Coordinates of C-alpha atoms in Angstrom, one line a residue:
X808 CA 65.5 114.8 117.2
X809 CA 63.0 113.4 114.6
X810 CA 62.7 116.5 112.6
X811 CA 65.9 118.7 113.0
X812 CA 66.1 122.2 110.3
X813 CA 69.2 120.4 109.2
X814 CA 71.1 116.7 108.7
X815 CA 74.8 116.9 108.5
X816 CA 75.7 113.2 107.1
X817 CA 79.9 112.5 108.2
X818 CA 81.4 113.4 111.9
X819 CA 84.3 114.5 110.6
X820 CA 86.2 117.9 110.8
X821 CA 84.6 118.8 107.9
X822 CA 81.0 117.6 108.9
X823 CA 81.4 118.7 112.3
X824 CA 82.4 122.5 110.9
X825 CA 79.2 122.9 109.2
X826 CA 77.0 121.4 112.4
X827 CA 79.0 124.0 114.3
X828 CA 77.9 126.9 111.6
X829 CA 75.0 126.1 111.3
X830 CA 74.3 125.8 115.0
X831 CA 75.6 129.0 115.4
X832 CA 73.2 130.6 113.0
X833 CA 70.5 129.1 114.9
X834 CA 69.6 125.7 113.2
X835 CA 68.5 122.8 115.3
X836 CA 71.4 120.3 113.5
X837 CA 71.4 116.7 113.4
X838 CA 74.6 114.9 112.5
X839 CA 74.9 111.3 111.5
X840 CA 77.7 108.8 111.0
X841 CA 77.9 105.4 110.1
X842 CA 80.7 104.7 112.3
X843 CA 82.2 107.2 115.3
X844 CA 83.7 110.5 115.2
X845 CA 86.4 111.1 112.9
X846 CA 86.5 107.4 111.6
X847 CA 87.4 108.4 108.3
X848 CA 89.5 110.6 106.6
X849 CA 90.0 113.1 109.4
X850 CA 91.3 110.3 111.8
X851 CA 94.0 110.0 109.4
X852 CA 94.7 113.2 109.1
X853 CA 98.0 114.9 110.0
X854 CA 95.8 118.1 111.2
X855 CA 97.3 120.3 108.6
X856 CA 96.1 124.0 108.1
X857 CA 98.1 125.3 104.9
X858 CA 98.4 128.2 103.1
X859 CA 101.6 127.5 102.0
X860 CA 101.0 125.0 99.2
X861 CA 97.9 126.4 97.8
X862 CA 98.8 128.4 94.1
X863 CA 97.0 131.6 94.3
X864 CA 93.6 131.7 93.3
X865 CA 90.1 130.7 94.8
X866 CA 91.4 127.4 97.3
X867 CA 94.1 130.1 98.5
X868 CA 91.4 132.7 99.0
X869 CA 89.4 130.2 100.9
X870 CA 92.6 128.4 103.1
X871 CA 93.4 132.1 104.4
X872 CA 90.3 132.4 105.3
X873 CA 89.6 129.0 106.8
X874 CA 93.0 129.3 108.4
X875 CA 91.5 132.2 111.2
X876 CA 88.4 130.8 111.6
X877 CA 90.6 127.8 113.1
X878 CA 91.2 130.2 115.7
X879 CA 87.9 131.7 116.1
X880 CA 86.8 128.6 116.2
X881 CA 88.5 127.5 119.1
X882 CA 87.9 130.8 120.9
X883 CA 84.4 129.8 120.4
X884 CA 84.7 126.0 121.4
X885 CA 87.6 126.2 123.8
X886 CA 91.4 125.6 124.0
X887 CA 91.2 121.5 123.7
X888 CA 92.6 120.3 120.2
X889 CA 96.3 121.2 120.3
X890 CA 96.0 123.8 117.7
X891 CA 99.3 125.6 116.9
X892 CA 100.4 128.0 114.9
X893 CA 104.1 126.4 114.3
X894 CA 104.8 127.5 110.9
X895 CA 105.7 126.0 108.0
X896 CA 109.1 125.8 106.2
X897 CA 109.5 124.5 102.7
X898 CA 113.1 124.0 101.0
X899 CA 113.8 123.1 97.3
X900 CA 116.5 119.6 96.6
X901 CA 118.0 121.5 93.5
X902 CA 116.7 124.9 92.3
X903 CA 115.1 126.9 94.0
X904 CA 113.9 129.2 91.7
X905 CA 110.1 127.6 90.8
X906 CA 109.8 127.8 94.6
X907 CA 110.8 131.6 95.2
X908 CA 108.7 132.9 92.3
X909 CA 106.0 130.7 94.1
X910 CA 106.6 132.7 97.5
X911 CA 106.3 136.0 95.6
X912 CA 103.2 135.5 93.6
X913 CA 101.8 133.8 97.3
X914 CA 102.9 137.2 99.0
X915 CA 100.7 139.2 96.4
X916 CA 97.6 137.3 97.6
X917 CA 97.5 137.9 101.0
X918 CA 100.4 135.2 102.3
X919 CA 102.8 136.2 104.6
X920 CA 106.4 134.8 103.5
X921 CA 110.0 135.0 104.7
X922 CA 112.5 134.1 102.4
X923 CA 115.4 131.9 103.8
X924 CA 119.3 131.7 102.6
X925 CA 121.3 129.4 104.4
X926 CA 121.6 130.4 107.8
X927 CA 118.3 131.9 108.7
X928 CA 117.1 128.2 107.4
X929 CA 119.0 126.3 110.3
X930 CA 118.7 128.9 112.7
X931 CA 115.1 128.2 112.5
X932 CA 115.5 123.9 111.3
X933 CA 119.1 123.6 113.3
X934 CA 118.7 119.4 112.1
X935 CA 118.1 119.9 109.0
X936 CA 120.8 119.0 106.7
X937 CA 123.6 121.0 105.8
X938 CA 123.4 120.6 102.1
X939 CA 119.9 122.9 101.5
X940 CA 120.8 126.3 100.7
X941 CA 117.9 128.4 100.8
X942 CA 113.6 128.1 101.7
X943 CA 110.5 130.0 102.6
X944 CA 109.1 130.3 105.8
X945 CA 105.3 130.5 106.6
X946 CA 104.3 131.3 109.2
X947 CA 100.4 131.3 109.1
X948 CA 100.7 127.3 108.7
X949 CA 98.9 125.3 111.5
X950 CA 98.6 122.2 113.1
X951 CA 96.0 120.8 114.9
X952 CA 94.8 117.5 116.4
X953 CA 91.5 116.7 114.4
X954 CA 90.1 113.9 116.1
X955 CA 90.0 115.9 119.0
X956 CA 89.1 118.9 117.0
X957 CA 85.8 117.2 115.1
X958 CA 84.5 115.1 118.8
X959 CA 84.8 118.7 120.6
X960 CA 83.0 120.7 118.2
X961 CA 80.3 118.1 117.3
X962 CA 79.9 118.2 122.0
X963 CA 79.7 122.2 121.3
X964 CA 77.1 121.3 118.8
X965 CA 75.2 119.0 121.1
X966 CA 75.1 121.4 124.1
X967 CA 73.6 123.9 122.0
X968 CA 70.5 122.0 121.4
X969 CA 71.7 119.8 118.2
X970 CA 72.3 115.6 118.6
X971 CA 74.8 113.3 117.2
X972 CA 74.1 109.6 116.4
X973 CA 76.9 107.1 115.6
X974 CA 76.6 103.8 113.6
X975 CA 74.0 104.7 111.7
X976 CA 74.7 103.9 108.2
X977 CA 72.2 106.4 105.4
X978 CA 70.8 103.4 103.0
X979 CA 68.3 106.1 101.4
X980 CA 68.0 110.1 100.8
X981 CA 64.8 110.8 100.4
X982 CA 63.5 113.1 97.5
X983 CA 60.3 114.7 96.6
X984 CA 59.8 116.8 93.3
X985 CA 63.3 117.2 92.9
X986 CA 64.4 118.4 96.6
X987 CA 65.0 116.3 99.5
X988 CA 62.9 115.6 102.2
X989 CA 65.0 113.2 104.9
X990 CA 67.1 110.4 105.0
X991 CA 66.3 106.6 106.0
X992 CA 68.8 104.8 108.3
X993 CA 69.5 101.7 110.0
X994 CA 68.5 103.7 113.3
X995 CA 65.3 104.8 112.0
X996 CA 64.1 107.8 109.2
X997 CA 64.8 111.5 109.7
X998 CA 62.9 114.3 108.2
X999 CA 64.9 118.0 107.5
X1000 CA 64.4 120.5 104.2
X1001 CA 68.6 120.5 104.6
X1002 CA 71.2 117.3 104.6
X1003 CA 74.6 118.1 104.2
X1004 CA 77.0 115.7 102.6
X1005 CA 79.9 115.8 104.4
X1006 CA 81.4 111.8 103.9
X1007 CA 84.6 112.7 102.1
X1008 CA 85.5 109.8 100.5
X1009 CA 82.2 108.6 100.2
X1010 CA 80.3 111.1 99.0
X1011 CA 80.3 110.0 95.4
X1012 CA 77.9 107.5 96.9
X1013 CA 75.5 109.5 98.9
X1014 CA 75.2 111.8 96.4
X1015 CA 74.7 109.1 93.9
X1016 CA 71.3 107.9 96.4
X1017 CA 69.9 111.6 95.8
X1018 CA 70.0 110.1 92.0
X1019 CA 72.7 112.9 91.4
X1020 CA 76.4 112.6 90.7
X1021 CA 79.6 113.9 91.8
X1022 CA 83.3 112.2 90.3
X1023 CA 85.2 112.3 94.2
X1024 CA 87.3 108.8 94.2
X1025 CA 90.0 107.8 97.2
X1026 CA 93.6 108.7 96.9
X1027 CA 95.3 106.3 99.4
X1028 CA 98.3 108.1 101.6
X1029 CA 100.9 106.3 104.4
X1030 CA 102.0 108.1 107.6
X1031 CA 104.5 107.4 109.4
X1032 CA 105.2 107.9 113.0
X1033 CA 108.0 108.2 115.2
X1034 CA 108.8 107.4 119.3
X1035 CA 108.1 110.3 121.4
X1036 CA 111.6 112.2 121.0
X1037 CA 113.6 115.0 121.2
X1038 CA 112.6 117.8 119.8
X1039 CA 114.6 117.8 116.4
X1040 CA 111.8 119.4 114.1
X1041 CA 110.5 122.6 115.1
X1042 CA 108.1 123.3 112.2
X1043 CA 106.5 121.2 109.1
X1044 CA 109.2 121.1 106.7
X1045 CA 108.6 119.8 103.1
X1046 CA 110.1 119.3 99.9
X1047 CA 108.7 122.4 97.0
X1048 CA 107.6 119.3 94.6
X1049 CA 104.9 118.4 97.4
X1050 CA 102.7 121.2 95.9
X1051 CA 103.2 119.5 92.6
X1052 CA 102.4 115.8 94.0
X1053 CA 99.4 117.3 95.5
X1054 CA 98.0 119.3 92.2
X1055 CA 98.7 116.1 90.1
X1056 CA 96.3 114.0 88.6
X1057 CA 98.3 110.8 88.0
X1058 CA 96.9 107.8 89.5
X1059 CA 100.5 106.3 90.0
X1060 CA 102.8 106.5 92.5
X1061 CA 103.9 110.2 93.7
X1062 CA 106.2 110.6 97.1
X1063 CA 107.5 113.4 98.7
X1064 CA 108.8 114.8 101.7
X1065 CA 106.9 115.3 104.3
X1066 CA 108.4 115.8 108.3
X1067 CA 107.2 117.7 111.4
X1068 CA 106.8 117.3 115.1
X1069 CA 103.9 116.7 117.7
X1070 CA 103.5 118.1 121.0
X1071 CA 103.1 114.4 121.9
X1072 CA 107.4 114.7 120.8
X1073 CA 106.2 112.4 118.0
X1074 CA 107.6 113.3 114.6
X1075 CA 105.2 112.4 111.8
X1076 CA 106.7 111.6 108.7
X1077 CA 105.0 111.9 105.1
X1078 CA 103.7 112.3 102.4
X1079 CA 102.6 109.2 99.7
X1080 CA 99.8 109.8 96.9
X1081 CA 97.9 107.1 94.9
X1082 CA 95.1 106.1 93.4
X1083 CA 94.3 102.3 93.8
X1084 CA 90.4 102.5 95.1
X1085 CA 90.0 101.7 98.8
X1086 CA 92.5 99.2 98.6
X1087 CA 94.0 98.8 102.2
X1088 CA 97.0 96.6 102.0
X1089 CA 100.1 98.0 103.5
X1090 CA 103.0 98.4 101.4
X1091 CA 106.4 98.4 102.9
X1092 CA 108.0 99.9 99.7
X1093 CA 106.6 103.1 100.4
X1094 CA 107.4 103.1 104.0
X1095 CA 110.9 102.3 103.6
X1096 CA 110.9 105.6 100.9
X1097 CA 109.3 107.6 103.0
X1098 CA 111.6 107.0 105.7
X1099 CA 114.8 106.9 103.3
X1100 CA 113.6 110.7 102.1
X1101 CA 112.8 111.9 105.6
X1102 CA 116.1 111.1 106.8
X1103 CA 118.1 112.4 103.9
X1104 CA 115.9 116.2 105.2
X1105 CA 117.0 115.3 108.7
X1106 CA 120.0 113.0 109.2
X1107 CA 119.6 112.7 113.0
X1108 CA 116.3 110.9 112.4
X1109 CA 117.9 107.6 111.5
X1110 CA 118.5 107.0 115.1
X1111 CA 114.9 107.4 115.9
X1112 CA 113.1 104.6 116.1
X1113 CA 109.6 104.0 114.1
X1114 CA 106.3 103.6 116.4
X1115 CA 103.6 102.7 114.0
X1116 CA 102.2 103.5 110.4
X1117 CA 98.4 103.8 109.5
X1118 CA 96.9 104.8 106.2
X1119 CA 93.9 106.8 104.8
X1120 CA 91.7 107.7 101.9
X1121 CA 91.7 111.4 100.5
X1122 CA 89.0 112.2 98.5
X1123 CA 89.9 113.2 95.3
X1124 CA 88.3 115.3 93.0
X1125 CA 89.3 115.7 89.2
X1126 CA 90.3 119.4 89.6
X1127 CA 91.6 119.0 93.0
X1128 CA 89.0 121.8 94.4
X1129 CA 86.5 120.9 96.7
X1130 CA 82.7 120.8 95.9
X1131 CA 81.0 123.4 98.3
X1132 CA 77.6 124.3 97.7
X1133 CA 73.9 122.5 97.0
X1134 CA 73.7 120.4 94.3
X1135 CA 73.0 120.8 90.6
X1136 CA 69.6 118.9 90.5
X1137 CA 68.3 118.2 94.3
X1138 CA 67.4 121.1 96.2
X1139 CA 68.4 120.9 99.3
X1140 CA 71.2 118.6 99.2
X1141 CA 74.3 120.6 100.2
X1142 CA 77.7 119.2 99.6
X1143 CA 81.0 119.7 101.5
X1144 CA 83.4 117.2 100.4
X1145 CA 86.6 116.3 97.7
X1146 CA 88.6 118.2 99.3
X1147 CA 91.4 115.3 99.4
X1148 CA 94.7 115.8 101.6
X1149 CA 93.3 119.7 102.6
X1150 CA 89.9 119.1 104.4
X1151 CA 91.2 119.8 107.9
X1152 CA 92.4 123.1 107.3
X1153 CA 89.5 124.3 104.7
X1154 CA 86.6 123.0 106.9
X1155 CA 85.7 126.4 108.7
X1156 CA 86.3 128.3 105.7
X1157 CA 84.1 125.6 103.7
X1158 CA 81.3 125.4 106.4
X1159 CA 81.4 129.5 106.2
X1160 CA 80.4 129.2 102.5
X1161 CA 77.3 126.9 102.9
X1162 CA 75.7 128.5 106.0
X1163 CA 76.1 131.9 104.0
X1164 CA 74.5 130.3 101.1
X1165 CA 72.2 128.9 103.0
X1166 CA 71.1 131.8 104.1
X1167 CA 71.4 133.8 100.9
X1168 CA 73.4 136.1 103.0
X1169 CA 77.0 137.5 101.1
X1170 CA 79.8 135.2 102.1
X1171 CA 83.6 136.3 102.5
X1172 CA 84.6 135.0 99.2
X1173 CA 82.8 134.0 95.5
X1174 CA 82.4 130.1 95.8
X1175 CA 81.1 129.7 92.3
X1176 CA 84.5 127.7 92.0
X1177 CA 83.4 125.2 94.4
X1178 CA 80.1 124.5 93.0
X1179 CA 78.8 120.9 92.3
X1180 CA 77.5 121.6 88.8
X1181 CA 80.7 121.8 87.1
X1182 CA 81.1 118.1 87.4
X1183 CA 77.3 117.8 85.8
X1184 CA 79.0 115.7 82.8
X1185 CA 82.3 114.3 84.1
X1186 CA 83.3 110.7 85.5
X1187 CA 86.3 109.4 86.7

């Protein structure tokens, strides 16, 4: 496919999303990665579809949202990527108050909540310690797998008259008169009125080869992952300051807790935040406090033994919203990316936006938030 209507650039959830929209709408959709499917971000993903640790306001709107296309996505592409909807429970250390106005001003905007005192909290998390008093259940968080959620969309995409390369690496975008015109590869040149930048991490760069700009950096994150076992978590359970961890802009440091189970009877056990560039090194500091706080949530875990620990690169943006929509100076050049730890779970709802931009059709939501211009003047 020389001269598709469209190049999606990143086979990730989010990439794959868009291909699938766009498909949909009847574009003929190339997508291109440098490596395989899901050999970034997404395949170090947890496969998390929040709404519970969004504040309200435009990235709630569009999580809600992007939270039921997950399902009408899968109607549409079949059953095959473990998607759940187990519900989310979320308990406060100390004082619970910040976390129960949180619930209250969520249930305004369209969340549904259930308020927890102590014994409806372990008749749903029976493990969980004794000590926590009180927490809100969610029950519109999901869980998928998203490696196997990005390769069987991007098939769907393929047996409905689109193509997928791998290892192809984009050294050029191509740009005529201000709007782009293809892409050049290391497996040959392409030609499409449309490229969507969807590289995550990366896309800082690509955008950069369009001579624009956008400020999206890596935020390094461990996971950590258990032996198949017993089935002592029953939803994701977190600590309240992982919404603060995730809305802050330090570069240092931030842990919190982070636990839930697989149907694989893994338990994966999070959450770390830092911003060191794509260093990779493996730090057994924060494993040992990641562990450490997991257990102190569930005691029973410290008989469990540890199977393995990977890590992966979020990509940050400075106001922690994704960038949605074509860019400020190339026509043409659609991006869907920064959307750091939540890109699994706001990739329909993000592919929604640009296909209905794309079409200058009305969307479900104002994007404006989203746009790529507001970063016209800011650098990391």
């Amino acid at each position: 496919m020389k001269n598709p209507d469209a190049i999606v650039i990143g086979a990730g959830i989010v990439g794959a999303s868009v291909a699938l929209s766009l498909t949909n709408a009847g574009f003929k959709v190339l997508v291109i990665d440098r490596g395989a499917v899901s050999s970034g971000t997404t395949g170090a993903g947890e496969g998390n579809i929040l709404v519970s640790d969004k504040d309200p306001g435009p990235e709630l709107t569009l999580a809600l949202r992007s939270r039921d296309l997950w399902f009408e996505m899968q109607d549409d592409v079949g059953d095959t990527f473990e998607l759940e909807a187990k519900g989310g429970v979320v308990v406060a250390r100390n004082d619970d108050g910040p976390l129960m106005i949180l619930a209250s001003e969520q249930s305004n905007h369209g969340v549904t909540i259930q308020k927890l005192d102590h014994t409806s909290l372990h008749e749903l998390e029976p493990y969980l310690d004794q000590r926590y008093q009180s927490g809100v259940f969610y029950p519109q968080d999901s869980q998928c797998q998203p490696m196997l959620a990005a390769a069987h969309v991007i098939r769907t995409v393929v047996q409905r008259g689109g193509a997928f390369i791998s290892q192809a690496k984009v050294t050029r975008i191509l740009v005529n008169q201000g709007a782009v015109t293809g892409i050049e590869t290391t497996q040959g040149n392409f030609s499409a009125p449309i490229i969507v930048n969807a590289t995550g991490t990366w896309a800082g760069e690509l955008a950069q080869m369009a001579g624009s700009h956008l400020p999206i950096a890596p935020r390094k994150g461990f996971i950590l992952v258990t032996e198949p076992t017993k089935k002592y978590v029953f939803h994701k359970v977190y600590d309240s300051d992982y919404v603060a961890n995730v809305a802050s802009s330090d570069a240092d440091l931030q842990t919190s807790t982070v636990v839930e189970g697989t149907r694989a009877g893994t338990i994966l056990i999070g959450a770390s935040r830092e911003r060191v560039g794509f260093d990779g090194s493996m730090n057994y500091e924060i494993l040992r406090r990641l562990a450490a706080q997991a257990t102190s949530l569930f005691p029973v875990l410290r008989d469990v033994q540890l199977l393995r620990a990977y890590r992966g690169f979020r990509p940050y943006a400075p106001d922690h919203l994704p960038v949605i929509g074509e860019d400020a100076t190339v026509k043409g050049l659609w991006h869907s990316a920064g959307h750091e730890g939540a890109g699994i779970g706001l990739a329909p709802g993000s592919a929604a936006l640009i296909t209905d931009a794309i079409l200058g059709r009305e969307s479900f939501m104002d994007g404006s938030a989203f746009s790529p211009a507001r970063f016209e003047k800011v650098s990391l």
